[in-house]
PDB file of C-alpha atoms in Angstrom:
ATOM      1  CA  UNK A  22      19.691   0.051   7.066  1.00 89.00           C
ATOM      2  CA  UNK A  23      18.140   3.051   4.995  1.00 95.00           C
ATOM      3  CA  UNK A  24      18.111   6.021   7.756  1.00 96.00           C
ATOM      4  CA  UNK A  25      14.276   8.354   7.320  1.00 98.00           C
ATOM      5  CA  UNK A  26      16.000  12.178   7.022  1.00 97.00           C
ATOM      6  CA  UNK A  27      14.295  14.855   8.022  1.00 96.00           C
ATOM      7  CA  UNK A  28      11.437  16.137   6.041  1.00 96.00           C
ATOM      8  CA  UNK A  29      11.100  13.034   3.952  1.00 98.00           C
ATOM      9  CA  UNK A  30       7.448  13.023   2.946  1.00 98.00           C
ATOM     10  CA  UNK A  31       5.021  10.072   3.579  1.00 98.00           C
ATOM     11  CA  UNK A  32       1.996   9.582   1.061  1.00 98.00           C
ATOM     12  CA  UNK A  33      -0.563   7.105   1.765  1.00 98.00           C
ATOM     13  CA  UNK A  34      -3.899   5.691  -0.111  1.00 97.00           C
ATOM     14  CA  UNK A  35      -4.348   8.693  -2.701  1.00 97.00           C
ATOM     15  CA  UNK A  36      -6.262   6.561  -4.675  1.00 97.00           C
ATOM     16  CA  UNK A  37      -5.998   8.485  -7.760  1.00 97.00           C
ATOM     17  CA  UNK A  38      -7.502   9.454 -10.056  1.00 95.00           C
ATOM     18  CA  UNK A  39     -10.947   9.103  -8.741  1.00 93.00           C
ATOM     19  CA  UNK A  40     -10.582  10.927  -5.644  1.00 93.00           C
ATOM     20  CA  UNK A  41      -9.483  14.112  -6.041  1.00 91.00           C
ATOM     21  CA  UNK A  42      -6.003  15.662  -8.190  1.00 95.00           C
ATOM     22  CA  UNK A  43      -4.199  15.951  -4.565  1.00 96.00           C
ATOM     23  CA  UNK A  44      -1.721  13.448  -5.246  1.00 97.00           C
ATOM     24  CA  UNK A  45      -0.885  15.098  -8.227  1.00 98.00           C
ATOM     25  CA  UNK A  46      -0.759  18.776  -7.113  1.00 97.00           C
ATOM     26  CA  UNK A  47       1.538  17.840  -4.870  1.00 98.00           C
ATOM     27  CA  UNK A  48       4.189  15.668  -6.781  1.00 98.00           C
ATOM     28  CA  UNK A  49       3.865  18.809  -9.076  1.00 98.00           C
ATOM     29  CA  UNK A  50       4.976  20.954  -6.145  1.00 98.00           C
ATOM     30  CA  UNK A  51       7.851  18.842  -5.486  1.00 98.00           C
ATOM     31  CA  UNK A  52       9.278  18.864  -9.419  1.00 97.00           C
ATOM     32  CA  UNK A  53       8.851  22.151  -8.991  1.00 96.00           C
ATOM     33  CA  UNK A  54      10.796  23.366  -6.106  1.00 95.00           C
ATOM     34  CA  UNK A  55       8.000  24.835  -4.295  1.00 97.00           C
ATOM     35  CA  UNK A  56       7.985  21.496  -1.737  1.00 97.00           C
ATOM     36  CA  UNK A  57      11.412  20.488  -0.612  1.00 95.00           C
ATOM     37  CA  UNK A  58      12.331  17.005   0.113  1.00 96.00           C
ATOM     38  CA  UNK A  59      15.049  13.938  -0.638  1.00 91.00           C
ATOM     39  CA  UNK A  60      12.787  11.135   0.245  1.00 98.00           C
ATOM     40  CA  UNK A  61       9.443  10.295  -0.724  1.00 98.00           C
ATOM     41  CA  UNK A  62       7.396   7.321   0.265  1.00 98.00           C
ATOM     42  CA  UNK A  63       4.507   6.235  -1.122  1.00 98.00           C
ATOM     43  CA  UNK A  64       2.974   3.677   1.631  1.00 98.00           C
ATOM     44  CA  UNK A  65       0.573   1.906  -1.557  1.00 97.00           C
ATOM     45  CA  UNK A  66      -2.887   2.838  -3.260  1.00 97.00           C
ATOM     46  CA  UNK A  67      -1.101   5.838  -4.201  1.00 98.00           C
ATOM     47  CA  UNK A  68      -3.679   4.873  -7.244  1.00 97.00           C
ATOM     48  CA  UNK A  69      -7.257   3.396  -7.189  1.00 95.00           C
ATOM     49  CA  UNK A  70      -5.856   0.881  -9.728  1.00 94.00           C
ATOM     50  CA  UNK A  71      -2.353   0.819 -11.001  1.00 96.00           C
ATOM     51  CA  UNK A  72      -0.409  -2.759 -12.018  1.00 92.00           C
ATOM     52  CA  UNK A  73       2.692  -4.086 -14.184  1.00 90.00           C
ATOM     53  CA  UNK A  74       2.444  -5.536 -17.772  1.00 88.00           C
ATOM     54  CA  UNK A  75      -0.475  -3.558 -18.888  1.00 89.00           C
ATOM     55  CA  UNK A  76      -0.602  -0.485 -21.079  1.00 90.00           C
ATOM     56  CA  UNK A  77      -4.707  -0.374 -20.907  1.00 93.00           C
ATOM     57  CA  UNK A  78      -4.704   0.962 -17.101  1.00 94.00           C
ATOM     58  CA  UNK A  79      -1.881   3.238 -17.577  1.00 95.00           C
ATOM     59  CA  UNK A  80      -3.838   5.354 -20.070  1.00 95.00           C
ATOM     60  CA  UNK A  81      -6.134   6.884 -16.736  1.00 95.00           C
ATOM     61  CA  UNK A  82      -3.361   7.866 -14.888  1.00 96.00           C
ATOM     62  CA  UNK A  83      -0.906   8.650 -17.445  1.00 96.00           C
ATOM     63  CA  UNK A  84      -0.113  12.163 -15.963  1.00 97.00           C
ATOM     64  CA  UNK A  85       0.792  10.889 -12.266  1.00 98.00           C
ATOM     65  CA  UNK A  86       3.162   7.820 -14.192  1.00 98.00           C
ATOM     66  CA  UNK A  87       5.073  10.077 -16.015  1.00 97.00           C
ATOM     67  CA  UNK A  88       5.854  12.344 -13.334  1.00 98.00           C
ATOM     68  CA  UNK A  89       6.945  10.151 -11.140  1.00 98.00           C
ATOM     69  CA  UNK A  90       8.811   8.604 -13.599  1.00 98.00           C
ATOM     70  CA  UNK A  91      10.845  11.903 -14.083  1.00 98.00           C
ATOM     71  CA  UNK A  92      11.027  12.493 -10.232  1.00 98.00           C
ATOM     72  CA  UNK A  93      12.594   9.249  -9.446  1.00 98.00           C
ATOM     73  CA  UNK A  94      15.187  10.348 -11.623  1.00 97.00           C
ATOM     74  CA  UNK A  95      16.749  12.056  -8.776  1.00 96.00           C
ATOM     75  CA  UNK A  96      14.922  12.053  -5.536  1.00 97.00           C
ATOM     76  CA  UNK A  97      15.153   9.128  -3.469  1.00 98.00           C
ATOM     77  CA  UNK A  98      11.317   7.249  -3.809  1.00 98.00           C
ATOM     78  CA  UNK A  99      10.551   4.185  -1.823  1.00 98.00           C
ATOM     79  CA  UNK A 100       7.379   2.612  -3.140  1.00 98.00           C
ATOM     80  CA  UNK A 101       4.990  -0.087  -1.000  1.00 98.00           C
ATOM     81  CA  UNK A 102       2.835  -1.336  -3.059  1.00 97.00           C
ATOM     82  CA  UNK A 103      -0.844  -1.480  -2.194  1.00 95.00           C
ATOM     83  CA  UNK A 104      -4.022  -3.539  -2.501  1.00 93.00           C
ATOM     84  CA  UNK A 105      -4.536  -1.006  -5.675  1.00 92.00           C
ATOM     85  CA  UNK A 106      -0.857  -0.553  -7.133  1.00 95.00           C
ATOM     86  CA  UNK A 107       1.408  -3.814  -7.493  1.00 93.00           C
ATOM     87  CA  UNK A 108       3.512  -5.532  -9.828  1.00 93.00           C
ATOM     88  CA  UNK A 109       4.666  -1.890 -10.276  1.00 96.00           C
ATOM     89  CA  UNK A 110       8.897  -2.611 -10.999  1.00 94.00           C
ATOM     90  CA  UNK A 111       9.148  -2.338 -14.529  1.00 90.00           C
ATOM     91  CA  UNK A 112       6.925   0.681 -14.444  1.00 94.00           C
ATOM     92  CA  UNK A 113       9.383   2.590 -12.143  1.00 97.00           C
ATOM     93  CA  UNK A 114      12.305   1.234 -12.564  1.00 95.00           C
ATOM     94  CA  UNK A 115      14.472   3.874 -10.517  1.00 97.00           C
ATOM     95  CA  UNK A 116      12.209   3.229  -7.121  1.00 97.00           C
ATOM     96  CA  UNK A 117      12.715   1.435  -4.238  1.00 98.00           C
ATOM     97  CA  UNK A 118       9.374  -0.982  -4.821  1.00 98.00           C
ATOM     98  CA  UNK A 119       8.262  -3.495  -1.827  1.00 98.00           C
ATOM     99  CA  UNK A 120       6.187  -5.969  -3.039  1.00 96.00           C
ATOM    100  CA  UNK A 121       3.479  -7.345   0.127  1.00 94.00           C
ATOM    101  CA  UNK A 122       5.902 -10.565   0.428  1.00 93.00           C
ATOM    102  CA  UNK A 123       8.734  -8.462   1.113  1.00 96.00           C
ATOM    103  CA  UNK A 124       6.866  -5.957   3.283  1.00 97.00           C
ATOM    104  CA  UNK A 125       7.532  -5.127   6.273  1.00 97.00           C
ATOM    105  CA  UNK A 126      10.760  -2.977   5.359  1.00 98.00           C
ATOM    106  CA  UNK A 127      13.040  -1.643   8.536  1.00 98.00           C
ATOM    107  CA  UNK A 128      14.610   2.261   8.066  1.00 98.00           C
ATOM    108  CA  UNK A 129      16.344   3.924  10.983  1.00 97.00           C
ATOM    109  CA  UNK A 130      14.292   7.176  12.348  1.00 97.00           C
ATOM    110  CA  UNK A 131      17.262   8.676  14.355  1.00 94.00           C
ATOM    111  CA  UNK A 132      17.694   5.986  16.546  1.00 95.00           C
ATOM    112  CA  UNK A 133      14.818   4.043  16.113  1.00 96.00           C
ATOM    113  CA  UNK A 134      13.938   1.201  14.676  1.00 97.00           C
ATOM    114  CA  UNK A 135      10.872   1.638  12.118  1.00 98.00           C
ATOM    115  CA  UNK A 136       8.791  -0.937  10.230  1.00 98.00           C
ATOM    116  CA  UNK A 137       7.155   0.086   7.126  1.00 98.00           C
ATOM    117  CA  UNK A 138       4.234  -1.663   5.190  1.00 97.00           C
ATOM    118  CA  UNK A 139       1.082  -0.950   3.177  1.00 98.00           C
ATOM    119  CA  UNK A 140      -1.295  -2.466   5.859  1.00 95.00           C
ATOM    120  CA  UNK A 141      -2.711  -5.018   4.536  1.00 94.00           C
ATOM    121  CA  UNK A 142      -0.204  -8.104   5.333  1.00 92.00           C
ATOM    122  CA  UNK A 143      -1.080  -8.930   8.865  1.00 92.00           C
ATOM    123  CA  UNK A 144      -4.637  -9.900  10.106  1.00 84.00           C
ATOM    124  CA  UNK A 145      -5.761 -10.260   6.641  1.00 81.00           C
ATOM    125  CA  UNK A 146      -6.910 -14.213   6.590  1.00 79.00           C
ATOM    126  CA  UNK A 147      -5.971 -16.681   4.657  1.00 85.00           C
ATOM    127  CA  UNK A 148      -8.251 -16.352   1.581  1.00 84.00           C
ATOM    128  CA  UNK A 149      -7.183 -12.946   0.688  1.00 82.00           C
ATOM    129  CA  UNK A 150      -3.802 -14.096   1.406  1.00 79.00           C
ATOM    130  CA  UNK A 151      -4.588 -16.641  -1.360  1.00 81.00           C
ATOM    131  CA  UNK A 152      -6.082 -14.370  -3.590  1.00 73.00           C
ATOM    132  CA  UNK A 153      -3.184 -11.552  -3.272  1.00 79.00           C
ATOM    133  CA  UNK A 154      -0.684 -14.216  -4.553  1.00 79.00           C
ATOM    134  CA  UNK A 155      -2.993 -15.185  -7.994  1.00 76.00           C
ATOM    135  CA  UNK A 156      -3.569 -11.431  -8.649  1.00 76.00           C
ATOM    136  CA  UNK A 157      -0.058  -9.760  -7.721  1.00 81.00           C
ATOM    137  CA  UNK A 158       1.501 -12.148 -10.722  1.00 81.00           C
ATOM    138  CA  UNK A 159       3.064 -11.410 -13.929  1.00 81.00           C
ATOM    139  CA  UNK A 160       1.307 -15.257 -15.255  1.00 82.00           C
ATOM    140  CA  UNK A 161      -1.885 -14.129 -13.829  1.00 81.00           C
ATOM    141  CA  UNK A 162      -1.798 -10.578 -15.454  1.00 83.00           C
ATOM    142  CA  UNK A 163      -0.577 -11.437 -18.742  1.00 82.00           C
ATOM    143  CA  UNK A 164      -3.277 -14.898 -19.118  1.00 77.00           C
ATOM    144  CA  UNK A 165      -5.894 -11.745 -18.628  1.00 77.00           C
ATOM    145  CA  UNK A 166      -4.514  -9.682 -21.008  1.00 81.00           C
ATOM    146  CA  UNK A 167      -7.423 -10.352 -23.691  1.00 82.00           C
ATOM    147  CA  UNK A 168     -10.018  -9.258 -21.578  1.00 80.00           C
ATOM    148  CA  UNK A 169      -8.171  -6.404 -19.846  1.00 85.00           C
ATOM    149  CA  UNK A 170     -10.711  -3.354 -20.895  1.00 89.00           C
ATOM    150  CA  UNK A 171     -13.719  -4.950 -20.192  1.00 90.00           C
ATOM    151  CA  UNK A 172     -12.218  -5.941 -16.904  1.00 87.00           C
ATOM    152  CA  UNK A 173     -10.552  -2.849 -16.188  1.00 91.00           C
ATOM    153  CA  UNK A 174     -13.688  -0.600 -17.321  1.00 91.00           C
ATOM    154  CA  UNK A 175     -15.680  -2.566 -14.996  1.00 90.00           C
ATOM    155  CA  UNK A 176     -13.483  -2.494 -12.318  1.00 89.00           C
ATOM    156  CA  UNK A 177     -12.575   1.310 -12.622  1.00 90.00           C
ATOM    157  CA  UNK A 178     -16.218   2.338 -13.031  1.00 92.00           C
ATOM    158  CA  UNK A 179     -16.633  -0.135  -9.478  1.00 90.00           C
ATOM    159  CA  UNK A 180     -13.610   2.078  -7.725  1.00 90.00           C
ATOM    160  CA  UNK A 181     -14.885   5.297  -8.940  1.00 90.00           C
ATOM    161  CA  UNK A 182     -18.371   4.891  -6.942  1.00 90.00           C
ATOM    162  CA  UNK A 183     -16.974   2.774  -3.825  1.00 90.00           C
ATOM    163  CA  UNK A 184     -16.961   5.171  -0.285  1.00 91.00           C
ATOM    164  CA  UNK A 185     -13.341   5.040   1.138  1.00 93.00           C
ATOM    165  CA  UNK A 186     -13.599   7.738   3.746  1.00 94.00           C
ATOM    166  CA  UNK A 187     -15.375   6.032   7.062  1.00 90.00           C
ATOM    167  CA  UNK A 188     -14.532   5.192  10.648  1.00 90.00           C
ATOM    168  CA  UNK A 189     -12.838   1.802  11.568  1.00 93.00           C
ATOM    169  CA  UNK A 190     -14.780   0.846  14.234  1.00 93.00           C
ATOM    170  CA  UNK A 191     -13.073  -1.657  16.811  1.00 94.00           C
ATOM    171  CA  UNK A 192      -9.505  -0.454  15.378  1.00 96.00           C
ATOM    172  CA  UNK A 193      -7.404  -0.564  18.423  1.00 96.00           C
ATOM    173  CA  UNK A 194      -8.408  -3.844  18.396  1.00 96.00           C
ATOM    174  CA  UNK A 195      -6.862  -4.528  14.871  1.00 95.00           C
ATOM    175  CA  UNK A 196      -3.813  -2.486  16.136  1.00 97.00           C
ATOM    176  CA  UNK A 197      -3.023  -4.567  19.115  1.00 96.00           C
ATOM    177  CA  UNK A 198      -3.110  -7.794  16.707  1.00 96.00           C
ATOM    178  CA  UNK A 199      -0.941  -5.974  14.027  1.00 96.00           C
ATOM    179  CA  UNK A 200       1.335  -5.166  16.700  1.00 97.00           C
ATOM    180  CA  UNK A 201       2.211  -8.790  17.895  1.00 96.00           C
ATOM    181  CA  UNK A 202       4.020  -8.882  14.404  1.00 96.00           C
ATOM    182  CA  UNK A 203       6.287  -6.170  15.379  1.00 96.00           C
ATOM    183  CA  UNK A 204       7.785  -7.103  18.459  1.00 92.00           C
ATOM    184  CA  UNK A 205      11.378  -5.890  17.291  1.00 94.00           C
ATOM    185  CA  UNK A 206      10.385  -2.473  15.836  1.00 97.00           C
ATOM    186  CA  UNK A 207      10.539   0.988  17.997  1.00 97.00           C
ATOM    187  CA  UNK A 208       8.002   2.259  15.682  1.00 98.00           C
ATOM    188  CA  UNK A 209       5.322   0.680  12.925  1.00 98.00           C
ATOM    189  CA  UNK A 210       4.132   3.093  10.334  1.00 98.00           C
ATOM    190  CA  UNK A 211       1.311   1.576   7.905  1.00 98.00           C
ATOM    191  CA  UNK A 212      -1.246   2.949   5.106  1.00 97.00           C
ATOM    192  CA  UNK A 213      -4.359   0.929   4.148  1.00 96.00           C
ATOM    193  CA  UNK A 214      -6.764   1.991   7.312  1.00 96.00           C
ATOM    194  CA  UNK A 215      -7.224   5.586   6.184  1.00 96.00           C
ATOM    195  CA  UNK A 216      -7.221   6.643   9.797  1.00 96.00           C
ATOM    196  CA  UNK A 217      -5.084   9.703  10.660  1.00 97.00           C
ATOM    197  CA  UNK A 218      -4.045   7.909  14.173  1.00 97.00           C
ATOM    198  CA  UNK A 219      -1.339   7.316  16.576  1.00 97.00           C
ATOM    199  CA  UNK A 220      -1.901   4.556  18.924  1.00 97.00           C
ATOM    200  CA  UNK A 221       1.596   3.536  21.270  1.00 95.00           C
ATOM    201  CA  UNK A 222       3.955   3.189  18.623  1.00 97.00           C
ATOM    202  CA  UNK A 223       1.602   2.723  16.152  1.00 98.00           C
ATOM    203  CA  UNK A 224       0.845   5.117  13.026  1.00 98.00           C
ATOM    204  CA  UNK A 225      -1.552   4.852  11.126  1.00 98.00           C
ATOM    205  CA  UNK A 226      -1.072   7.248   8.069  1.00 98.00           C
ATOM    206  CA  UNK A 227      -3.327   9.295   6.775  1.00 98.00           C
ATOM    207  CA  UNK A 228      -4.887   8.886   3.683  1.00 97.00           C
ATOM    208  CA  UNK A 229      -4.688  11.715   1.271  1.00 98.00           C
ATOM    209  CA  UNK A 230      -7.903  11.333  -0.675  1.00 96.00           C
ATOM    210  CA  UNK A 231      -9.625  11.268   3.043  1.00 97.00           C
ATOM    211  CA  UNK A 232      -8.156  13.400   5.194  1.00 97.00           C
ATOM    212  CA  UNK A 233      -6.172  15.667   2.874  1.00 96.00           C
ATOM    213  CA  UNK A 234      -2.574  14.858   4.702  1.00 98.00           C
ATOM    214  CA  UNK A 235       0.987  13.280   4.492  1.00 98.00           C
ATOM    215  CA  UNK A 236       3.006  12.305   7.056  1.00 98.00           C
ATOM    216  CA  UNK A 237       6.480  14.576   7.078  1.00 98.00           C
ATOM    217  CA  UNK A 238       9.778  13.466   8.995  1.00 97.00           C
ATOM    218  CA  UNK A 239      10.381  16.369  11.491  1.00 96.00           C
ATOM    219  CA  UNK A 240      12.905  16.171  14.295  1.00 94.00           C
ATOM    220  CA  UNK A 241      12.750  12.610  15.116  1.00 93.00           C
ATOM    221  CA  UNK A 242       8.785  12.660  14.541  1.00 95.00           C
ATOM    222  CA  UNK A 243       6.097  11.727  12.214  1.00 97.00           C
ATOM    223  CA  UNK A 244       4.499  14.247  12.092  1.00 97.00           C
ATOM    224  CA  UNK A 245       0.739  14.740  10.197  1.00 98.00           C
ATOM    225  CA  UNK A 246       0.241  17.855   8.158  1.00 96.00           C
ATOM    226  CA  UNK A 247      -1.551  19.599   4.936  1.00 94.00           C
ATOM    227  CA  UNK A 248       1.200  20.514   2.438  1.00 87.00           C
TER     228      UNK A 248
END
């Protein structure tokens, strides 16, 4: 089992590009030297809309692609896809990708067990369950092909109005349900929410377009902070 070291980085629900060039700055930082790490994970909707065997939707975020691209060349990246970002392994090819079916993933935090997803497999229902498995498919996504800019102009102009920064009202409620699909795990660190919270042995990341913070390894911890 993959061990977490200490000051791997944790990036959650960027949703770039249409809120805000934070994910970017700091990958930047990293290439650069300026942020130190040997582990990055990005816990999904790293992008607002990112997906395999399409060149149209890699044209908005063509910057963020490419960088990672070169990063992954030799830092350790472990990639969950999202709600926003799937279908993503020919695109990075040197990542660790988890689709949703193979989500959650276990690491070792010292010597605890931790299991890592996206946050959106559990609790969901059965219909989006349904619809995840039409969309997140290479048949599905190449029988669209022909239509892909009107559908992707529509659907980008759709993401780059929708609010994604609000309370979750009733969410230790949602945690205690997640949580009775983790009965072997120490600790349970998921995106999705865009909470910032700790809650028992939950963690609930925060999202960077939201809150403006990662998650960094530090000592045994999680710990939240602005890098």
């Amino acid at each position: 089992m993959i061990s977490i070291q200490e000051n791997a980085i944790f990036i959650a629900d960027s949703h770039y590009p249409h809120h805000g060039d934070a994910f970017l700055t700091l990958l930047q930082q990293i290439e650069c030297g300026e942020i130190q790490t040997s582990q990055l994970f990005l816990m999904g909707d790293n992008f607002d809309l990112l997906f395999g065997y399409n060149d149209y939707i890699q044209t908005f975020s063509e910057e963020v692609i490419a960088l990672l691209q070169r990063l992954s060349q030799t830092l350790e990246i472990h990639y969950f896809e999202g709600n926003h970002d799937f279908c993503l392994e020919e695109l990075f090819s040197n990542m660790n990708i988890y689709r949703r079916d193979v989500q959650p993933v276990s690491f070792m935090l010292g010597d605890k067990r931790v299991a890592m997803s996206h946050g959106d497999k559990y609790e969901t229902g059965i219909g989006y369950d349904l619809y995840c498995k039409i969309l997140r498919n290479k048949t599905t996504l190449t029988l669209l092909r022909p239509f892909q800019k009107t559908i992707i102009n529509h659907r980008m102009q759709k993401l780059s109005q929708k609010k994604i920064c609000q309370p979750f009202h009733g969410f230790e409620k949602r945690v205690e349900s997640i949580l009775a699909h983790y009965t072997d795990a120490d600790l349970v660190i998921e995106g999705h929410f865009h909470q910032s919270r700790k809650l028992g042995k939950y963690i609930s990341l925060p999202s960077q377009a939201c809150q403006g913070l990662v998650a960094v390894a530090e000592e045994g911890e999680i710990v939240f902070k602005s890098l």
